[in-house]
mmCIF file of C-alpha atoms and ligand atoms in Angstrom:
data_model
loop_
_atom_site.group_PDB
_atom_site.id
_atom_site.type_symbol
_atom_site.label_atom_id
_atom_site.label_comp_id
_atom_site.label_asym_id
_atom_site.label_seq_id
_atom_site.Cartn_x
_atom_site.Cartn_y
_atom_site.Cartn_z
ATOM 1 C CA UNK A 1 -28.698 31.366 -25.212
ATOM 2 C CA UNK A 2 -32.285 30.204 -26.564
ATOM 3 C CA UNK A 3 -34.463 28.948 -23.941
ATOM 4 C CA UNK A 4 -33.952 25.284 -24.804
ATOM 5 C CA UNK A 5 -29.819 25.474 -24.078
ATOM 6 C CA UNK A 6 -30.483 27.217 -20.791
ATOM 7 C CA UNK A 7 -32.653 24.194 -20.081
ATOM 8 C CA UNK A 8 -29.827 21.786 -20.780
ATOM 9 C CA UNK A 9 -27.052 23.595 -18.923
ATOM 10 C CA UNK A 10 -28.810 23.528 -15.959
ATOM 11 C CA UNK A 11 -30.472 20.200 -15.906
ATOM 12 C CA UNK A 12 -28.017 18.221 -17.400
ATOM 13 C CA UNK A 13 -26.102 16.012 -14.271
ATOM 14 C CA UNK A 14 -22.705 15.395 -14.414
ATOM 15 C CA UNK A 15 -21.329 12.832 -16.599
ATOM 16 C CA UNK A 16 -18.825 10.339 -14.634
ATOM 17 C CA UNK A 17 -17.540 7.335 -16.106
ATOM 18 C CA UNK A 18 -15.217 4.843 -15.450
ATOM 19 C CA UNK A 19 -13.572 1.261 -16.765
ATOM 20 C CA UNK A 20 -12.518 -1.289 -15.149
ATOM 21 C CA UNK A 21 -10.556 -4.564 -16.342
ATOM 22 C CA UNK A 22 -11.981 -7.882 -16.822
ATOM 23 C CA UNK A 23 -8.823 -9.586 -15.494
ATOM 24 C CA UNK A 24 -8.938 -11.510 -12.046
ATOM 25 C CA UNK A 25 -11.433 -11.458 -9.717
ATOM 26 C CA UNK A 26 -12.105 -8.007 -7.543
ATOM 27 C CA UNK A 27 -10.691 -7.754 -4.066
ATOM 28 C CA UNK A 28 -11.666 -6.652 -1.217
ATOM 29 C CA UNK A 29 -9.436 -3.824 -1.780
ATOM 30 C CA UNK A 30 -11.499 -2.655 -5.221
ATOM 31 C CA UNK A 31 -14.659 -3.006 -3.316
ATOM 32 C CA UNK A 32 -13.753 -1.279 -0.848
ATOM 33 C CA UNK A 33 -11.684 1.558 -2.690
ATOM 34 C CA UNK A 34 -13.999 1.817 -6.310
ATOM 35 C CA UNK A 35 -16.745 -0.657 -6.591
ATOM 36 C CA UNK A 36 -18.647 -0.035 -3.234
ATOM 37 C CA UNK A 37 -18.764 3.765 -4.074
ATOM 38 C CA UNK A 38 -19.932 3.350 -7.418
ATOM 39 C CA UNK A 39 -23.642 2.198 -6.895
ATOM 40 C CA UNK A 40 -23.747 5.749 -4.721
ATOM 41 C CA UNK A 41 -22.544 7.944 -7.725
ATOM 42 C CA UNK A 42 -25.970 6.552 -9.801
ATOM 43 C CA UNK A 43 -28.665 9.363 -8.269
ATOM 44 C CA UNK A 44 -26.042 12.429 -8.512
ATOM 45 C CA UNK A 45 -24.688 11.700 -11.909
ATOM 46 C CA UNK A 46 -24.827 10.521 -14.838
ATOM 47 C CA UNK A 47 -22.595 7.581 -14.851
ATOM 48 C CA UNK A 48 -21.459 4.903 -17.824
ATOM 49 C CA UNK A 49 -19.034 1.966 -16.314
ATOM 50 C CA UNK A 50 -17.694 0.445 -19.303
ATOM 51 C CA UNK A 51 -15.140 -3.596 -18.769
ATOM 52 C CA UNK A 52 -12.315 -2.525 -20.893
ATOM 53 C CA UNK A 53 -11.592 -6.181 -22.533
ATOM 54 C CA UNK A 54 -9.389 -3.915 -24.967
ATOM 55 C CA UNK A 55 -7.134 -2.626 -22.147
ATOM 56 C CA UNK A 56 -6.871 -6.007 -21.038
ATOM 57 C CA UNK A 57 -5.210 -7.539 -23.982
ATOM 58 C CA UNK A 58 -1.244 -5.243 -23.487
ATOM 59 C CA UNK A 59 -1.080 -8.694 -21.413
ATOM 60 C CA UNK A 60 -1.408 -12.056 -23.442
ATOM 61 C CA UNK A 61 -4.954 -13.227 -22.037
ATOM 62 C CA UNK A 62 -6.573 -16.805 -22.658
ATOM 63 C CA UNK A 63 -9.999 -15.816 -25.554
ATOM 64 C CA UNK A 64 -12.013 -17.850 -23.397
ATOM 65 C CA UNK A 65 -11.017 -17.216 -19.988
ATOM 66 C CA UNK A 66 -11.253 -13.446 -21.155
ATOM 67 C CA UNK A 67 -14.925 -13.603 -22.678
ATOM 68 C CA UNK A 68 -15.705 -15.569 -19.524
ATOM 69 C CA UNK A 69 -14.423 -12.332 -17.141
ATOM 70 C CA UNK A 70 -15.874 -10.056 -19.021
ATOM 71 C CA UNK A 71 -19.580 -11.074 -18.347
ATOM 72 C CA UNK A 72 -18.192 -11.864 -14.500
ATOM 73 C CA UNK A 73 -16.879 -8.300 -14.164
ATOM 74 C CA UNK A 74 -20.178 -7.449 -15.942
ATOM 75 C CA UNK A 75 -22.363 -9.475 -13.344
ATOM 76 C CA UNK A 76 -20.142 -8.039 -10.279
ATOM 77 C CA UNK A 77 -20.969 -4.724 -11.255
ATOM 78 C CA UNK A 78 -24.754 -5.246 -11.150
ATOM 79 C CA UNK A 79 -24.074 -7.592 -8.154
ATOM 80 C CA UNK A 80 -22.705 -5.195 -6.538
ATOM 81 C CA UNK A 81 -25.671 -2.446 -6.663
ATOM 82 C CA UNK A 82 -24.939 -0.512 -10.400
ATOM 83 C CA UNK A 83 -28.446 -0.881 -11.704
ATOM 84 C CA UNK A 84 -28.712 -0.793 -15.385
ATOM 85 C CA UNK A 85 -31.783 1.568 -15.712
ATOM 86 C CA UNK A 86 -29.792 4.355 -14.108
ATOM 87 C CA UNK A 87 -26.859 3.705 -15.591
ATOM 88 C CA UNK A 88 -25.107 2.520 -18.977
ATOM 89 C CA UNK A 89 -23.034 -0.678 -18.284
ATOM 90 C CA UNK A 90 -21.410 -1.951 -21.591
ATOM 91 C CA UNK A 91 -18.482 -3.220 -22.674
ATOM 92 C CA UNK A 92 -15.615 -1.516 -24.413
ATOM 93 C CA UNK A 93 -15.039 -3.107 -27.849
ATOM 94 C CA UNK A 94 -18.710 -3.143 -28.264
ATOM 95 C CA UNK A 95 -18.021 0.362 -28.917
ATOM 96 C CA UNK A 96 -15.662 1.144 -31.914
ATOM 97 C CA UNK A 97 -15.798 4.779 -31.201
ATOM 98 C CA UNK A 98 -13.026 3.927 -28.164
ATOM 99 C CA UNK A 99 -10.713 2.609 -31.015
ATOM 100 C CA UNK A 100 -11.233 4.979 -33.438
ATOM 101 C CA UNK A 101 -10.946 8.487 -31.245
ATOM 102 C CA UNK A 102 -7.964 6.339 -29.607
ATOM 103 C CA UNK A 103 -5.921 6.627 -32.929
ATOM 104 C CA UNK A 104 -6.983 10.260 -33.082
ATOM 105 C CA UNK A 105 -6.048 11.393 -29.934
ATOM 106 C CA UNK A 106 -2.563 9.590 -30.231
ATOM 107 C CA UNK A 107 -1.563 12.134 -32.582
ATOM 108 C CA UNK A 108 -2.157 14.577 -30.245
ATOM 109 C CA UNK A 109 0.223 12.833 -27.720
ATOM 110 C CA UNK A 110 3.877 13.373 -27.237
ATOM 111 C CA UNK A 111 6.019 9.556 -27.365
ATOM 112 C CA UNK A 112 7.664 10.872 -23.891
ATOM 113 C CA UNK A 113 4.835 11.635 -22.422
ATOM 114 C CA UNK A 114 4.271 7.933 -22.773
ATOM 115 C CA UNK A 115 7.231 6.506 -22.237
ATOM 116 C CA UNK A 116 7.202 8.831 -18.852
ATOM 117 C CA UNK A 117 4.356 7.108 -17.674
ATOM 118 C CA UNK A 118 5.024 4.984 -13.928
ATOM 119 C CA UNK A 119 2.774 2.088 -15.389
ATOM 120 C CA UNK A 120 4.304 1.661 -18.542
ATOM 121 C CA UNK A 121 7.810 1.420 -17.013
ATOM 122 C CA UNK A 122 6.197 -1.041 -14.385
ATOM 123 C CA UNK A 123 4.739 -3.565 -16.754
ATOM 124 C CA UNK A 124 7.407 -3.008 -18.926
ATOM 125 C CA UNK A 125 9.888 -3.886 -16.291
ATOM 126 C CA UNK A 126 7.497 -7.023 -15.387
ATOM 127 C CA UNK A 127 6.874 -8.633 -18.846
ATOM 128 C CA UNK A 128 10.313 -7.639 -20.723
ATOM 129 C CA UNK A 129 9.437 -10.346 -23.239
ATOM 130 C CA UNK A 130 6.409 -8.668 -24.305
ATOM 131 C CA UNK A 131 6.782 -5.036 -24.234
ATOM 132 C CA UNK A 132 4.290 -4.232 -27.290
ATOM 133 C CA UNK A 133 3.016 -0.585 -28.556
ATOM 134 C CA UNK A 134 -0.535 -1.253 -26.573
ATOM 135 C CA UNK A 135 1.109 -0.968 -23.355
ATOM 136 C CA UNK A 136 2.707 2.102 -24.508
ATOM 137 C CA UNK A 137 -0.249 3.575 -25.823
ATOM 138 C CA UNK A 138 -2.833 2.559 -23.218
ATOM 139 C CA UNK A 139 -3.254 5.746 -21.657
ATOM 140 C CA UNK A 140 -4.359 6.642 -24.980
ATOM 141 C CA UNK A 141 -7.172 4.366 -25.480
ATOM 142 C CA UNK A 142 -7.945 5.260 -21.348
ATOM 143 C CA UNK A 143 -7.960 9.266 -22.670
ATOM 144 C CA UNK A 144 -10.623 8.135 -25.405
ATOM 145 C CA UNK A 145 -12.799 6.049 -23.232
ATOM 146 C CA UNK A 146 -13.005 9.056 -20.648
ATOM 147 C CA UNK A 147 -13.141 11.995 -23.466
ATOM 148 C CA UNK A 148 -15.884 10.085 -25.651
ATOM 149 C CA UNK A 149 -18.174 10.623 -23.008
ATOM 150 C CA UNK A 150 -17.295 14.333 -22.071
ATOM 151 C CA UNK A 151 -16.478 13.384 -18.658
ATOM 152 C CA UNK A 152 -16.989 15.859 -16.253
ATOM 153 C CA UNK A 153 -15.577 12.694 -13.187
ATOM 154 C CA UNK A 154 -13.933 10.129 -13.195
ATOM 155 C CA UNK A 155 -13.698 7.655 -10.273
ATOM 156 C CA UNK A 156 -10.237 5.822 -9.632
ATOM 157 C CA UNK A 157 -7.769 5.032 -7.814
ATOM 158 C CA UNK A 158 -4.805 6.739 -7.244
ATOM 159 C CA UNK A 159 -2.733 4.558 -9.310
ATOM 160 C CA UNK A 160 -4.524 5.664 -11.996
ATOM 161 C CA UNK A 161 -3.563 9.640 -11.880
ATOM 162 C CA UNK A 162 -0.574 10.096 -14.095
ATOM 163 C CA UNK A 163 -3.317 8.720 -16.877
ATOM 164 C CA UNK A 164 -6.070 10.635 -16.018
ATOM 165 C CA UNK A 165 -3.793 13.976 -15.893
ATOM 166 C CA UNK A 166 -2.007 12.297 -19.901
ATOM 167 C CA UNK A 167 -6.268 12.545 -20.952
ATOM 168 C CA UNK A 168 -6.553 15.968 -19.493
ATOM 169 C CA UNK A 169 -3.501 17.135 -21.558
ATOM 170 C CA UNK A 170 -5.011 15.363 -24.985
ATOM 171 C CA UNK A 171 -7.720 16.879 -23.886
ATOM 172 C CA UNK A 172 -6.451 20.644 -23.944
ATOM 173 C CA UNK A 173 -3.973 20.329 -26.623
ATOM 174 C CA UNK A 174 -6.685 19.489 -28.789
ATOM 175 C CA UNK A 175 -9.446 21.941 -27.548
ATOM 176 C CA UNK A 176 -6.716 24.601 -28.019
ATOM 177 C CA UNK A 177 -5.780 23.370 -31.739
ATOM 178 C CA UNK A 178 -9.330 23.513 -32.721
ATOM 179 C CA UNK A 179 -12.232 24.902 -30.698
ATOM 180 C CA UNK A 180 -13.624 23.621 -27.502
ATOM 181 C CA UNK A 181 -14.749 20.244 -28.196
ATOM 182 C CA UNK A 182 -13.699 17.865 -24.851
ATOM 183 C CA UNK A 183 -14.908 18.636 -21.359
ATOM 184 C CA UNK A 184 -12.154 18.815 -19.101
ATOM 185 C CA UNK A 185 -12.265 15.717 -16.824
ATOM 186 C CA UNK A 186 -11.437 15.576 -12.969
ATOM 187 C CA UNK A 187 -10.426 12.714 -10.624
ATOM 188 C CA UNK A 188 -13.113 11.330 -8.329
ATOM 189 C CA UNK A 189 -11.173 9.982 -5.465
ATOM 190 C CA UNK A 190 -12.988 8.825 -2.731
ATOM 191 C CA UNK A 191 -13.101 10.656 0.549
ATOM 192 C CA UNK A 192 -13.463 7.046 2.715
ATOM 193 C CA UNK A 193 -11.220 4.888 0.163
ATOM 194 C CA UNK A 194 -9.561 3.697 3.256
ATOM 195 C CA UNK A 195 -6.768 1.169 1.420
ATOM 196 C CA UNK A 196 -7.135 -1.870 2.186
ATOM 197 C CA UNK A 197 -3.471 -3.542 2.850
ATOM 198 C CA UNK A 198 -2.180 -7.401 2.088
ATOM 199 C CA UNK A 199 -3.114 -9.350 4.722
ATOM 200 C CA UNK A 200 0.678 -10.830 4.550
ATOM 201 C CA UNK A 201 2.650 -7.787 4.316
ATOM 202 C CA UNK A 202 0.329 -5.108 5.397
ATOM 203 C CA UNK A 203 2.638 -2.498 4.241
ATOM 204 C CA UNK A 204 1.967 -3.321 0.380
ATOM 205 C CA UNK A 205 -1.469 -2.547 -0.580
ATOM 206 C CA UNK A 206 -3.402 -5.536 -1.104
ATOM 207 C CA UNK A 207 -3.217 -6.914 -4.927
ATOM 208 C CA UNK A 208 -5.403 -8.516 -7.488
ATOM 209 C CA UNK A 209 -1.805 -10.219 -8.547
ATOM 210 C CA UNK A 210 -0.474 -11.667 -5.586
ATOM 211 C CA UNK A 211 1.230 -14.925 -5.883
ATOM 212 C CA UNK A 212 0.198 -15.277 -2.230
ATOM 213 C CA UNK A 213 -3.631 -16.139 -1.899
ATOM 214 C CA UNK A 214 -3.526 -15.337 1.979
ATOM 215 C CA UNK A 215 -2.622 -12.078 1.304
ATOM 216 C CA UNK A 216 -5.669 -11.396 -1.197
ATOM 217 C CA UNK A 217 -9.683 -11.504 -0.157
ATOM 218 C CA UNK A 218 -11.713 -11.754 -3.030
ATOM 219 C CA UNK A 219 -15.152 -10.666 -3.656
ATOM 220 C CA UNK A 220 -16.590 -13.916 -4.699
ATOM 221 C CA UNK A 221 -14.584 -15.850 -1.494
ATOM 222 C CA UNK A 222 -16.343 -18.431 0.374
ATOM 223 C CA UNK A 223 -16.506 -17.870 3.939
ATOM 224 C CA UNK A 224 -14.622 -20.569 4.869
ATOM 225 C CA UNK A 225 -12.192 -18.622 2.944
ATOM 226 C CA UNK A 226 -12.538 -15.500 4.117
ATOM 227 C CA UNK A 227 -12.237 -16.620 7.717
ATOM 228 C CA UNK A 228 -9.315 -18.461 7.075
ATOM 229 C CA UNK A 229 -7.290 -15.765 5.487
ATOM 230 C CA UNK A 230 -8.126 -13.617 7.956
ATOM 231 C CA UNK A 231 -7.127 -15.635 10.742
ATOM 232 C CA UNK A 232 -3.857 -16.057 9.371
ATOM 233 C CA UNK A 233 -3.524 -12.497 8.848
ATOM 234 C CA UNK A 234 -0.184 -10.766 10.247
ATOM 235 C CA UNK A 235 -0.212 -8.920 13.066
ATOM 236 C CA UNK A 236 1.881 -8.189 16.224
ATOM 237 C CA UNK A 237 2.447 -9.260 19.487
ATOM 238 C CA UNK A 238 1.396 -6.377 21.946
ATOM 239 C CA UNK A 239 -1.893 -8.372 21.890
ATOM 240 C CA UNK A 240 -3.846 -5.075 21.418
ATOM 241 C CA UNK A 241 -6.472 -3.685 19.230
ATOM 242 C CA UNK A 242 -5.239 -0.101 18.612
ATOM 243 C CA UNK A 243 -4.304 1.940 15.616
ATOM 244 C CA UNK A 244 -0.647 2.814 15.410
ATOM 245 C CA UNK A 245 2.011 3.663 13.270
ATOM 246 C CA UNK A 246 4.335 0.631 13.886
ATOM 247 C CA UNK A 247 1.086 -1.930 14.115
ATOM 248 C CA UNK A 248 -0.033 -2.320 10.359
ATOM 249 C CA UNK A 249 -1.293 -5.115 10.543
ATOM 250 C CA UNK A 250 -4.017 -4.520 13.079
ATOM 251 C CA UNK A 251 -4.702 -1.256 11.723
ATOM 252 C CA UNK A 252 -5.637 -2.527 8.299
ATOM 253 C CA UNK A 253 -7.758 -4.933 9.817
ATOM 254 C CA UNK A 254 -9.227 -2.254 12.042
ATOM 255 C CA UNK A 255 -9.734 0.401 9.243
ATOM 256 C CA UNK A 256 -11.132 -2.623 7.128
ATOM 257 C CA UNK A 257 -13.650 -3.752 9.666
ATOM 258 C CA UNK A 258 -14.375 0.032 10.299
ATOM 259 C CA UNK A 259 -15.571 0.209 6.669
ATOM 260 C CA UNK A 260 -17.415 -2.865 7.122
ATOM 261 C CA UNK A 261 -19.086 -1.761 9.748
ATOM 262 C CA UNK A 262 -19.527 2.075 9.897
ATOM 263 C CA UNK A 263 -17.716 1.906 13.376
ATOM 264 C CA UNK A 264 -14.512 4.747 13.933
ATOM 265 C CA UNK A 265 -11.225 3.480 15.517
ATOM 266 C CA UNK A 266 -12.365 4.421 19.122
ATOM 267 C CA UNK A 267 -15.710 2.522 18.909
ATOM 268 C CA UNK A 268 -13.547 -0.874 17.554
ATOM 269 C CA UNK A 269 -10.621 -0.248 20.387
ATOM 270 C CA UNK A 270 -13.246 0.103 22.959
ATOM 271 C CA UNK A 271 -15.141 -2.864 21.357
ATOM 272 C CA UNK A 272 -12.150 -5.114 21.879
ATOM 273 C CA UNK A 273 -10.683 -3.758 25.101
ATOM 274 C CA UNK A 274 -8.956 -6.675 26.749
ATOM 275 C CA UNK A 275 -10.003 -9.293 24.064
ATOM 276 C CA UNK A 276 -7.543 -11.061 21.797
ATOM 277 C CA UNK A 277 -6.304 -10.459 18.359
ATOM 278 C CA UNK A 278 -8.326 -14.359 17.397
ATOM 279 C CA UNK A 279 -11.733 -12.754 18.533
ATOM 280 C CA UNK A 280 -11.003 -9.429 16.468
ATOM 281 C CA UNK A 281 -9.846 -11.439 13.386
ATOM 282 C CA UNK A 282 -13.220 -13.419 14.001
ATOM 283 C CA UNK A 283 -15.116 -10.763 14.117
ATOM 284 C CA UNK A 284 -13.842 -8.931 11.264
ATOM 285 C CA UNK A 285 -13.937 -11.775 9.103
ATOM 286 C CA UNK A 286 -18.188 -11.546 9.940
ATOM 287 C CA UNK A 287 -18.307 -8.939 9.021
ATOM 288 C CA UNK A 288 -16.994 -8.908 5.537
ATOM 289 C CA UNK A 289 -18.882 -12.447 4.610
ATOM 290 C CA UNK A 290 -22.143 -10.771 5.882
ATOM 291 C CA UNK A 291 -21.181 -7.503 3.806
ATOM 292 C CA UNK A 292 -20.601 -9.417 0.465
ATOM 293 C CA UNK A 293 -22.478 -12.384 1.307
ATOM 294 C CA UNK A 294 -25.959 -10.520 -0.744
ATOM 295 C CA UNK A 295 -23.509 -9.549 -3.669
ATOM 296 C CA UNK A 296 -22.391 -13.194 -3.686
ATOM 297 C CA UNK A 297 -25.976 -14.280 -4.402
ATOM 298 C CA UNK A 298 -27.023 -11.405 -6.769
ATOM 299 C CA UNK A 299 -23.358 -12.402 -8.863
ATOM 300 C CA UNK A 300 -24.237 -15.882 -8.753
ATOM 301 C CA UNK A 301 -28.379 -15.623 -10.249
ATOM 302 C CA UNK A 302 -26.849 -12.848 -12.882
ATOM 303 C CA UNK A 303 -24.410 -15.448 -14.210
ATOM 304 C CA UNK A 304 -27.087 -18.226 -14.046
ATOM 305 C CA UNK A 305 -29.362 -15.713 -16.468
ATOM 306 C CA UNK A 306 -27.365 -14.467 -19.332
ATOM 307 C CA UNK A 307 -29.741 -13.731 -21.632
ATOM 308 C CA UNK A 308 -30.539 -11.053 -19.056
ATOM 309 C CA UNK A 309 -26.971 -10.239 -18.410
ATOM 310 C CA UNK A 310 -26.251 -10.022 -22.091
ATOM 311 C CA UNK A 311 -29.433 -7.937 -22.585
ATOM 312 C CA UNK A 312 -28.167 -5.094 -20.403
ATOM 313 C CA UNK A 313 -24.720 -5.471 -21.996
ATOM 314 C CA UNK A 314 -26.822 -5.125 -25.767
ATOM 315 C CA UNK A 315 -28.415 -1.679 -24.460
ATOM 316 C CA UNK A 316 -25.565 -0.247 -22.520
ATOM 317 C CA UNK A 317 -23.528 -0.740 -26.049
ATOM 318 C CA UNK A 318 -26.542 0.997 -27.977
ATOM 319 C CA UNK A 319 -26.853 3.627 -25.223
ATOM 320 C CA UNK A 320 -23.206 4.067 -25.359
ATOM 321 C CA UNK A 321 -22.416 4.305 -29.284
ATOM 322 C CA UNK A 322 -24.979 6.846 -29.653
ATOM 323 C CA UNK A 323 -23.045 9.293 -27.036
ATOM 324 C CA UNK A 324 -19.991 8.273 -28.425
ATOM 325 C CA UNK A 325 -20.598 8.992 -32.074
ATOM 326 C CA UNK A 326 -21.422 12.315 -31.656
ATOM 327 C CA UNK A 327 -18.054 13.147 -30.244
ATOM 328 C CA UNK A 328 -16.218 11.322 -32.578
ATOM 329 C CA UNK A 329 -17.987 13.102 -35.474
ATOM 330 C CA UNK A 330 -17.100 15.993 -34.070
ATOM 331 C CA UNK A 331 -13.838 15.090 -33.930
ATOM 332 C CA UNK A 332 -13.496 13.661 -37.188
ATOM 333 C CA UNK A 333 -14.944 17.377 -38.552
ATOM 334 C CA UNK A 334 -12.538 19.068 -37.006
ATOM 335 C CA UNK A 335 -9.591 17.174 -37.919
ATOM 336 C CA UNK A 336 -10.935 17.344 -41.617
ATOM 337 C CA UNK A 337 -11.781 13.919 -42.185
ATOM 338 C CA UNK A 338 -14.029 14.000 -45.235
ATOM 339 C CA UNK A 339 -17.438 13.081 -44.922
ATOM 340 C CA UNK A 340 -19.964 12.566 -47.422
HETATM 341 N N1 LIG B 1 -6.735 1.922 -16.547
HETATM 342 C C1 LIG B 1 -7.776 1.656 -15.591
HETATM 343 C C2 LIG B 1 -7.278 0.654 -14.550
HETATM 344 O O1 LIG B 1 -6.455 -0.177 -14.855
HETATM 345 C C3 LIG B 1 -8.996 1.110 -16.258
HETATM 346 C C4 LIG B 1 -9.602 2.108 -17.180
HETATM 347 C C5 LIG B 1 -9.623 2.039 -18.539
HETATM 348 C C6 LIG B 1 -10.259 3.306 -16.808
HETATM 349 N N2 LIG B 1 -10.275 3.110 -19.047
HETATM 350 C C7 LIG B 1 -10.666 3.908 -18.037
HETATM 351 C C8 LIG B 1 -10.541 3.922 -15.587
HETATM 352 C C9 LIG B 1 -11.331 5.130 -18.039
HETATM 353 C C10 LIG B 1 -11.224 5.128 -15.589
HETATM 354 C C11 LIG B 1 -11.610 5.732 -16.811
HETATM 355 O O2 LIG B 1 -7.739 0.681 -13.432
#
């Protein structure tokens, strides 16, 4: 090794990256499981967050509702403490590298191990009238966005593993075809992604697509919102605030306002020793306005500004393409693409 790649190897940070879907607005659940750890990642690693608007279309989406999301998801992310001179924020068909390795890599990609896949037969099951090839090949697309980058982490959820592990294969069959050319990615799941449950059923986790708006916080809530969902949260009737097994509904509100907070179970249950479940409810519906309250007003002066917001989005695409190209010209080498 010449002095110069020694240099590299040992000064280059990790690369993490991760997408995330302009559809809906973010819950309290993505904050608290993906979003809220992402802003810490910025100092360790290298990290790109890219709003997949191409993932987003397996599902028949309104063109103006979805350009609209895409700048919110855009604005949430800076909202909600990813700060553009650290790291690359862009969006995903700004980038036709994601498109073009996609169709690569999906010769490298068995049908069944598609078809195998738990959220293909999911959305299948849930839109039978529109089953297309994108939903079938989104893990695809997913492997490109990750492998483009050469990913050493990737933050998400757990619903997201069977995709990440589909990239990692890609990933290998093709090193082992050719020559090393992808870095092998890993899972970044956070240690204190304490899931946050419906506030209806608090034995589903709580969803971006619930029909049931009580069941859902959202990030960009009002209070008045917030307090009222939370007050009509499900609970029990021991009266009690203590974590147990058989009292879900309380413990998801504990373990939320624990998160909220920095406060362990003991510290809440001795809090709220001999006062009600309304006071707790009150209290942990405080808490979450006053934690998202500043990320209300940051989203709100990001959206008023979009020249600024579509500035950062302009140099996290430039920033982004010029990574990406040099993988897929690697790729297109090796595969023997003629170039001239
Ligand atoms: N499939 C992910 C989700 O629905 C979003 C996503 C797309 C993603 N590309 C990615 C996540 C790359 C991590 C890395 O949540």
């Amino acid at each position: 090794m010449n002095q110069e790649t020694i240099q590299t190897a040992t000064t280059r940070k990790k690369r993490v990256f991760s997408g995330i879907q302009p559809t809906g607005v973010f819950t309290l659940g993505n904050y608290v499981g993906a979003v809220r750890n992402w802003p810490r990642l910025q100092d360790e690693y290298d990290c790109i967050y890219s709003v997949v608007d191409q993932h987003a279309i397996t599902v028949r989406q309104d063109p103006a509702a979805l350009r609209r999301q895409t700048r919110e998801t855009a604005a949430l992310l800076l909202a909600s403490g990813i700060d553009p001179k650290k790291s690359i924020v862009f969006v995903q068909s700004h980038v036709p590298a994601h498109a073009q390795l996609s169709w690569v890599l999906g010769c490298f990609c068995p049908f069944g191990d598609l078809t195998r896949m738990h959220q293909f037969k999911e959305k299948s099951a849930k839109h039978p009238e529109d089953i297309n090839g994108g939903l079938l090949t989104y893990p695809i697309l997913m492997a490109a966005d990750i492998l483009l980058y050469q990913t050493d982490l990737v933050p998400i959820g757990i619903d997201q593993k069977q995709h990440l592990e589909l990239a990692r294969n890609i990933a290998q069959r093709f090193n082992g075809v050719y020559s090393p050319t992808f870095t092998m990615p890993d899972g970044y799941i956070p240690q204190v992604g304490a899931k946050v449950m419906s506030l209806q059923e608090p034995e589903k986790k709580m969803s971006k697509s619930d029909s049931n708006e009580n069941a859902v916080v959202r990030m960009l809530d009002t209070p008045d919102a917030i307090l009222r969902k939370f007050k009509r949260a499900v609970t029990d009737s021991e009266g009690c605030v203590r974590a147990a097994q058989d009292k879900p509904g309380i413990t998801n509100l504990m373990s939320i306002y624990g998160v909220m907070t920095g406060k362990s179970f003991a510290d809440i249950e001795h809090e709220f020793d001999g006062r009600g479940y309304g006071e707790f409810k009150q209290a942990v519906a405080e808490a979450v306005i006053e934690t998202l309250r500043p990320i209300q007003e940051e989203y709100a002066r990001l959206l008023a500004d979009k020249a600024y917001l579509d500035s950062v989005l302009t140099e996290g695409a430039v920033r982004a393409d010029a990574l990406a190209r040099r993988t897929l010209s690697k790729v297109y080498k090796k595969v023997g693409f003629l170039q001239l």
